[in-house]
PDB file of C-alpha atoms in Angstrom:
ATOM      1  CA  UNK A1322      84.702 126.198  84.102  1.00  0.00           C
ATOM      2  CA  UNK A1323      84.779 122.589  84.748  1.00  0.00           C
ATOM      3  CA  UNK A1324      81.761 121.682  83.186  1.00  0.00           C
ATOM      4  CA  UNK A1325      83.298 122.816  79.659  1.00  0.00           C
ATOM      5  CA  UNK A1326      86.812 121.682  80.386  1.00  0.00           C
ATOM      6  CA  UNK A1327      85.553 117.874  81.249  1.00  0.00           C
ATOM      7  CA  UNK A1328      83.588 118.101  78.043  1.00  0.00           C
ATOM      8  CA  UNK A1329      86.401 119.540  75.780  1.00  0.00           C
ATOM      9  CA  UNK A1330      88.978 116.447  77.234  1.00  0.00           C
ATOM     10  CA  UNK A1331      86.437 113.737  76.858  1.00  0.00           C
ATOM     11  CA  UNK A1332      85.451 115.414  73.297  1.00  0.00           C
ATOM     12  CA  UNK A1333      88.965 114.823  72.276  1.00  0.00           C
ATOM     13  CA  UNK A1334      89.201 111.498  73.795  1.00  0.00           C
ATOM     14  CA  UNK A1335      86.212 110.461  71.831  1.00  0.00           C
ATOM     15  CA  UNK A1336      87.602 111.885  68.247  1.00  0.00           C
ATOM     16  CA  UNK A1337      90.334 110.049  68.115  1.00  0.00           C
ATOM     17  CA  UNK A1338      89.615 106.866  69.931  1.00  0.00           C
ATOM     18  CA  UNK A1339      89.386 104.737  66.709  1.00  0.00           C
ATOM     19  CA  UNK A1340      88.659 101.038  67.864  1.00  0.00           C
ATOM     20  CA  UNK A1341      87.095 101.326  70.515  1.00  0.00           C
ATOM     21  CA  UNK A1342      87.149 101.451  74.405  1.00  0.00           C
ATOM     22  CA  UNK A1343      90.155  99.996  74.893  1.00  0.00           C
ATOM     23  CA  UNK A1344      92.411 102.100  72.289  1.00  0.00           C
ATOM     24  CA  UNK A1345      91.236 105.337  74.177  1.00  0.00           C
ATOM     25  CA  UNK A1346      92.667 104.055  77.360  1.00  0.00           C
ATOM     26  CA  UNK A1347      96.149 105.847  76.547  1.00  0.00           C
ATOM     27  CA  UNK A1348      94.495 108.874  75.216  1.00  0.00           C
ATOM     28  CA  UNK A1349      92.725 108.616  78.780  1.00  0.00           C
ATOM     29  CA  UNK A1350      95.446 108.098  80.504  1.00  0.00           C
ATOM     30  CA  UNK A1351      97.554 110.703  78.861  1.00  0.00           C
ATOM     31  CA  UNK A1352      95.048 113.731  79.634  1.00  0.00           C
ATOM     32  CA  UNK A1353      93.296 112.633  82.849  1.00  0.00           C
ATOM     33  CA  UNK A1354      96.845 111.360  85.214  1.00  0.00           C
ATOM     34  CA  UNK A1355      99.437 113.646  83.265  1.00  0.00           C
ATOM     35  CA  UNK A1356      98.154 116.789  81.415  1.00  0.00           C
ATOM     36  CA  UNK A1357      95.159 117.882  83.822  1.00  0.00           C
ATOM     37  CA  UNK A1358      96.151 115.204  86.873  1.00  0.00           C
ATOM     38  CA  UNK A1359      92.797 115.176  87.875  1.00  0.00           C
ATOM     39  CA  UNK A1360      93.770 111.452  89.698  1.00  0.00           C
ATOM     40  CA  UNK A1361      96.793 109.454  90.536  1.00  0.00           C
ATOM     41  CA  UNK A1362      97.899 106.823  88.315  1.00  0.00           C
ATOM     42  CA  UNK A1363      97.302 104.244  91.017  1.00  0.00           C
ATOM     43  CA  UNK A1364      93.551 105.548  90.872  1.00  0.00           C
ATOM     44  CA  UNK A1365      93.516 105.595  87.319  1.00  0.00           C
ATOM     45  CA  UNK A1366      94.421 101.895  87.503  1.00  0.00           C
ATOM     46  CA  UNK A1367      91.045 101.312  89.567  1.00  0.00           C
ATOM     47  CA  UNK A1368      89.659 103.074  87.017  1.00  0.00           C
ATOM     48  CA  UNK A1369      90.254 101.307  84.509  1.00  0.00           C
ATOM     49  CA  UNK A1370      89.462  98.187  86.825  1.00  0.00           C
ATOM     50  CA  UNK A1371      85.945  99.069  87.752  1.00  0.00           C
ATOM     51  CA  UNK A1372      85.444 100.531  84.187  1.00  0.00           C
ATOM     52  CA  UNK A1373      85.849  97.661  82.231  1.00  0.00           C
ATOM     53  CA  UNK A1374      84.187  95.377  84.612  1.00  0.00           C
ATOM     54  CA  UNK A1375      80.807  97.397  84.451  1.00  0.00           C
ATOM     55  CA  UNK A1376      78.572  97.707  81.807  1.00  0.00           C
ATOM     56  CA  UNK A1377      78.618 100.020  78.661  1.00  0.00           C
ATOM     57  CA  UNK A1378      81.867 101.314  77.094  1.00  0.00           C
ATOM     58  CA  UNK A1379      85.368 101.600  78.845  1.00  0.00           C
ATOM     59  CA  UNK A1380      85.083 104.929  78.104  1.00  0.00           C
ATOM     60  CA  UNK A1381      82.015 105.960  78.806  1.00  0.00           C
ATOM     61  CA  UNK A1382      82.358 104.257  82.082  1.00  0.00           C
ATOM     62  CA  UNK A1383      85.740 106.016  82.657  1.00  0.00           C
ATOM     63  CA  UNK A1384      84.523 109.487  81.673  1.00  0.00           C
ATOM     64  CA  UNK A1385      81.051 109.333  84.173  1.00  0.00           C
ATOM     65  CA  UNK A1386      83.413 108.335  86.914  1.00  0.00           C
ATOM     66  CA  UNK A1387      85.939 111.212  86.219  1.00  0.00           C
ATOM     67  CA  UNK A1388      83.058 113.493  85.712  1.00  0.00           C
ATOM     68  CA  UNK A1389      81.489 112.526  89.065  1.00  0.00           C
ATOM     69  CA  UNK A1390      84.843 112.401  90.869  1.00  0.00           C
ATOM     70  CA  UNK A1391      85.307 116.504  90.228  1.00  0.00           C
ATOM     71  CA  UNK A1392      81.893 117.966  89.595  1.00  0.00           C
ATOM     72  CA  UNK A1393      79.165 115.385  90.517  1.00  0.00           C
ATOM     73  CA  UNK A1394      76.307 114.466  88.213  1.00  0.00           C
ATOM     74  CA  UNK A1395      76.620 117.774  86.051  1.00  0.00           C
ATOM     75  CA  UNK A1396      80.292 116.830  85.922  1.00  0.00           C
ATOM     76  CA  UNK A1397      79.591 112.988  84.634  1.00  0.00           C
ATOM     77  CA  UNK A1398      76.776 114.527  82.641  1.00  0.00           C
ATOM     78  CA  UNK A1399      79.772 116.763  81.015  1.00  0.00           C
ATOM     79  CA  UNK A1400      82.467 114.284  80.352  1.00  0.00           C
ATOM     80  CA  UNK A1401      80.055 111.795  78.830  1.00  0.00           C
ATOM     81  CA  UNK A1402      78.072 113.582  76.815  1.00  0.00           C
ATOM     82  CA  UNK A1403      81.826 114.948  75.887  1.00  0.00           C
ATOM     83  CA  UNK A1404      82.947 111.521  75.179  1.00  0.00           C
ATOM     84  CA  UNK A1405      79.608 110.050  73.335  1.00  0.00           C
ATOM     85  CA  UNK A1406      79.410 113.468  70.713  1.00  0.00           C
ATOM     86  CA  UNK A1407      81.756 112.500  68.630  1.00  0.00           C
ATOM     87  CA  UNK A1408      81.135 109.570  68.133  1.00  0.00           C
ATOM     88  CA  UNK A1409      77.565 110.500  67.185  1.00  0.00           C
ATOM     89  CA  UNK A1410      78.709 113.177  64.787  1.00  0.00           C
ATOM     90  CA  UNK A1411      81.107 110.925  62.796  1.00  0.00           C
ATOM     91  CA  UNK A1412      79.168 107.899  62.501  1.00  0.00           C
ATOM     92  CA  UNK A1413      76.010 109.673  61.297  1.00  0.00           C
ATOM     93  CA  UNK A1414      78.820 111.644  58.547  1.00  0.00           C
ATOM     94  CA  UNK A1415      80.263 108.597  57.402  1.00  0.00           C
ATOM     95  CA  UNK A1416      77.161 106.612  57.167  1.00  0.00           C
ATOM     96  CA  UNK A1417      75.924 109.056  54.451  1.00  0.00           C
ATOM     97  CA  UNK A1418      78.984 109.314  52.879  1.00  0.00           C
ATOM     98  CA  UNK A1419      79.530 105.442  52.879  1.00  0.00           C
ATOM     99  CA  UNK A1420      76.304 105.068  51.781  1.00  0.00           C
ATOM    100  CA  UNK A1421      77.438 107.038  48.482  1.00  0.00           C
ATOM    101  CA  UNK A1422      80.406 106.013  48.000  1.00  0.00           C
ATOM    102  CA  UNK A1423      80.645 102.631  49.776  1.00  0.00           C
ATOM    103  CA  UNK A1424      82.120 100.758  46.399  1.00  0.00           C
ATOM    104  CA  UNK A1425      85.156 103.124  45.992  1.00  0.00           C
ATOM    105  CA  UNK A1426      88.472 101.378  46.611  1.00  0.00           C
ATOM    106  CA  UNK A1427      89.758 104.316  48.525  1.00  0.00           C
ATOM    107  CA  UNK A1428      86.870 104.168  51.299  1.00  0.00           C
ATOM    108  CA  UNK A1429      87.957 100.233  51.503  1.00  0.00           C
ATOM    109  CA  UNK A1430      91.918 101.718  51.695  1.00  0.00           C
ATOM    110  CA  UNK A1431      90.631 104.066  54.412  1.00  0.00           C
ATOM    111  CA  UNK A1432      89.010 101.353  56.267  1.00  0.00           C
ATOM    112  CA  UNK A1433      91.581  98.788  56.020  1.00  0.00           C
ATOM    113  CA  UNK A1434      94.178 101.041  57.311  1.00  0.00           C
ATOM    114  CA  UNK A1435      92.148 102.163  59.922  1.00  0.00           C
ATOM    115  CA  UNK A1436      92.659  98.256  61.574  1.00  0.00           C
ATOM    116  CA  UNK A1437      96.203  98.188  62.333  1.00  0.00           C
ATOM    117  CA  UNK A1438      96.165 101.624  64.392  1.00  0.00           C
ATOM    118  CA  UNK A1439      93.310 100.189  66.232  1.00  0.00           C
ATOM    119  CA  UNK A1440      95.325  97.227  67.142  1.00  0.00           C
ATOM    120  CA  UNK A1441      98.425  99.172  68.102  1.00  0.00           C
ATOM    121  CA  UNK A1442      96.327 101.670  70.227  1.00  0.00           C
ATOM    122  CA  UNK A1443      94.485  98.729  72.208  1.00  0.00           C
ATOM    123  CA  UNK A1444      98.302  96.598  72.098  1.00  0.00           C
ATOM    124  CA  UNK A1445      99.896  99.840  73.765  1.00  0.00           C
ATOM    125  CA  UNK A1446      97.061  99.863  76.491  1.00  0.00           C
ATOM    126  CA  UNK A1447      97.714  96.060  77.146  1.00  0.00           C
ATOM    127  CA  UNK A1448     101.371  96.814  77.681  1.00  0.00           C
ATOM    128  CA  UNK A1449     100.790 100.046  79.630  1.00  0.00           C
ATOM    129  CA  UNK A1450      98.630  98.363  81.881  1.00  0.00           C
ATOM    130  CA  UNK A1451     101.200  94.994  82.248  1.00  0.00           C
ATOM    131  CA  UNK A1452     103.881  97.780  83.106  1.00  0.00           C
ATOM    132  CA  UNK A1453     101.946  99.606  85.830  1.00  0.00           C
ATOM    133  CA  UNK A1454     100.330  96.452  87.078  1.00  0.00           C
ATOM    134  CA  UNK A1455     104.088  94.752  87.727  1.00  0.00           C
ATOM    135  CA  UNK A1456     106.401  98.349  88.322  1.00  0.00           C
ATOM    136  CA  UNK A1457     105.839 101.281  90.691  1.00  0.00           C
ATOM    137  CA  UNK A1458     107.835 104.298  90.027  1.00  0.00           C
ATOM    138  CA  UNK A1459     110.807 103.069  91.265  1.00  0.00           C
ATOM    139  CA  UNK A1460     111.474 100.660  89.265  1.00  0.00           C
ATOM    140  CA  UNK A1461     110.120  96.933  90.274  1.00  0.00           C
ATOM    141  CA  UNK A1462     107.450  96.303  93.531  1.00  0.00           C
ATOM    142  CA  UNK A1463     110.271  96.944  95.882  1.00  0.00           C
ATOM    143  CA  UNK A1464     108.539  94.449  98.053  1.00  0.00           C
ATOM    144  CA  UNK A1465     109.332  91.454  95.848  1.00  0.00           C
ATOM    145  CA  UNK A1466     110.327  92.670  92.982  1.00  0.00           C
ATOM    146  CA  UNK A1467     107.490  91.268  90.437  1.00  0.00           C
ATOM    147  CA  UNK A1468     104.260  89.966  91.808  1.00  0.00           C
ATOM    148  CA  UNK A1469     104.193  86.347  91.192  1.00  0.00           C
ATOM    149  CA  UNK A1470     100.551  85.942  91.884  1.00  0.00           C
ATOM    150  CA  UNK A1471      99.480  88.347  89.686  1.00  0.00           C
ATOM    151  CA  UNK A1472     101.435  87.170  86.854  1.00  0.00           C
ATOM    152  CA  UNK A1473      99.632  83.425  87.376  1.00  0.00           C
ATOM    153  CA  UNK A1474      96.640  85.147  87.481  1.00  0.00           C
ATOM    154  CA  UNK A1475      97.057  87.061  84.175  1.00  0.00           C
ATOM    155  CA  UNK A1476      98.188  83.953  82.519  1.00  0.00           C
ATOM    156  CA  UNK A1477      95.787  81.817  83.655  1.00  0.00           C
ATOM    157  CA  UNK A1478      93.021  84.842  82.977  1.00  0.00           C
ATOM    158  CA  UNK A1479      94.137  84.753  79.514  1.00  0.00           C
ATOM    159  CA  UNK A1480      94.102  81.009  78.950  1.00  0.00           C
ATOM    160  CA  UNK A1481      90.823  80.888  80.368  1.00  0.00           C
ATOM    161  CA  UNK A1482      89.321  83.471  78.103  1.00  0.00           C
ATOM    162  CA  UNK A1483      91.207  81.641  75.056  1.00  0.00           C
ATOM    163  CA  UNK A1484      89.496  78.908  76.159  1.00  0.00           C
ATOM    164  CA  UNK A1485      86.260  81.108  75.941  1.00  0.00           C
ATOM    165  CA  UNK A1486      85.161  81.078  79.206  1.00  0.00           C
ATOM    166  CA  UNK A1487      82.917  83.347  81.332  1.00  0.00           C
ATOM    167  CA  UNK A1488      84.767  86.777  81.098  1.00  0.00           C
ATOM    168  CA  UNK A1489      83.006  87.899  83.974  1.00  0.00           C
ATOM    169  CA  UNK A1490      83.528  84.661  86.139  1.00  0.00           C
ATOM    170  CA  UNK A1491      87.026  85.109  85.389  1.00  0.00           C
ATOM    171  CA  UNK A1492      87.560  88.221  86.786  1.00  0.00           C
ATOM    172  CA  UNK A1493      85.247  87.469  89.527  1.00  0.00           C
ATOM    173  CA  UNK A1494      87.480  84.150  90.027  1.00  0.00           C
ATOM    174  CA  UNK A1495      90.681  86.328  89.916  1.00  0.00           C
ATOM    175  CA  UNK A1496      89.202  89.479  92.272  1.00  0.00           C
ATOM    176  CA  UNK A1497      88.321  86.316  95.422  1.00  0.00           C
ATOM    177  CA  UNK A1498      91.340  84.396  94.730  1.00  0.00           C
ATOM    178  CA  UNK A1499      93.710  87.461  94.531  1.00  0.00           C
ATOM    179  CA  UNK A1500      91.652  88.869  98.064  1.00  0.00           C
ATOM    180  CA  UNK A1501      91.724  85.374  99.758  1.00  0.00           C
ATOM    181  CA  UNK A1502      95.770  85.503  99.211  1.00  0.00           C
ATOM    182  CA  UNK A1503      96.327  89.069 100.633  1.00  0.00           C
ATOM    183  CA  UNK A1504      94.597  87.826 103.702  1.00  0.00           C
ATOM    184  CA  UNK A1505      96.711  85.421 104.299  1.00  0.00           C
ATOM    185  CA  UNK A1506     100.245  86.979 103.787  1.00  0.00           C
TER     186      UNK A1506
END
């Protein structure tokens, strides 16, 4: 049944997506384009888009909309509850157990090892996302090879948010600017 299946993927997603949203984009993108291609990797691209520019959790976001795209509400009801569960199950373990044993140096190892997979699982999202933003299968945009305007628009999108501006005026800035260009090629 669907129901269960979107709940079992987004229950896995959930358990191992240590750090956050953004590390569980390649567990995402893993089950949801290649093991059950339930969408295209050009939609999961929109996805990812749409998810991270709307509120709540990357994940969350991404799991209603897959949810929705193959079962309707019962079917976003599914994958999120199937993403959220874990996530409810571990932190209410761990908070007791940290409670109890928060001064233990091996908790602190735990925890401090814990930060570089979280960086390496959001790092290999970036660069996943960099790749399929810049390369269709083939190889480079046959078009013109790289898209120039979206690499100014990545560069200047992260100097802007260095700079700490808006993060949502940026990509609002970036979505016109990037539109107004199409329409004039």
């Amino acid at each position: 049944m669907i129901y269960w299946q979107l709940f079992a993927v987004f229950f896995q997603i959930g358990l191992f997506s240590f750090g956050g949203g953004y590390a569980s984009l390649p567990l995402i993108e893993e089950q949801i384009v290649y093991n059950h291609k339930w969408i295209t990797m050009s939609e999961y691209m929109d996805l990812v888009a749409i998810s991270g520019m709307t509120p709540g959790p990357i994940a969350i976001n991404a799991s209603t909309f897959i949810g929705s795209k193959l079962a309707g509400i019962p079917g976003s009801l599914a994958a999120t509850a199937g993403c959220v569960a874990p996530s409810c199950l571990i932190v209410g373990l761990i908070a007791a157990v940290y409670y109890k044993y928060r001064t233990l140096k091996t908790a602190q190892g735990i925890l401090q090892g814990l930060k570089p997979a979280s960086a390496g699982l959001i790092a290999s999202a970036g660069l996943s996302l960099t790749f399929m933003a810049l390369l269709d299968k083939s190889g480079f945009k046959s078009e013109h090879m790289i898209d120039i305007t979206a690499i100014i628009l990545f560069a200047l999108s992260v100097i802007a948010v260095q700079l700490k501006a808006n993060q949502i005026a940026v990509m609002s800035a970036c979505g016109i600017i990037y539109a107004v260009l199409i329409s004039f090629r």
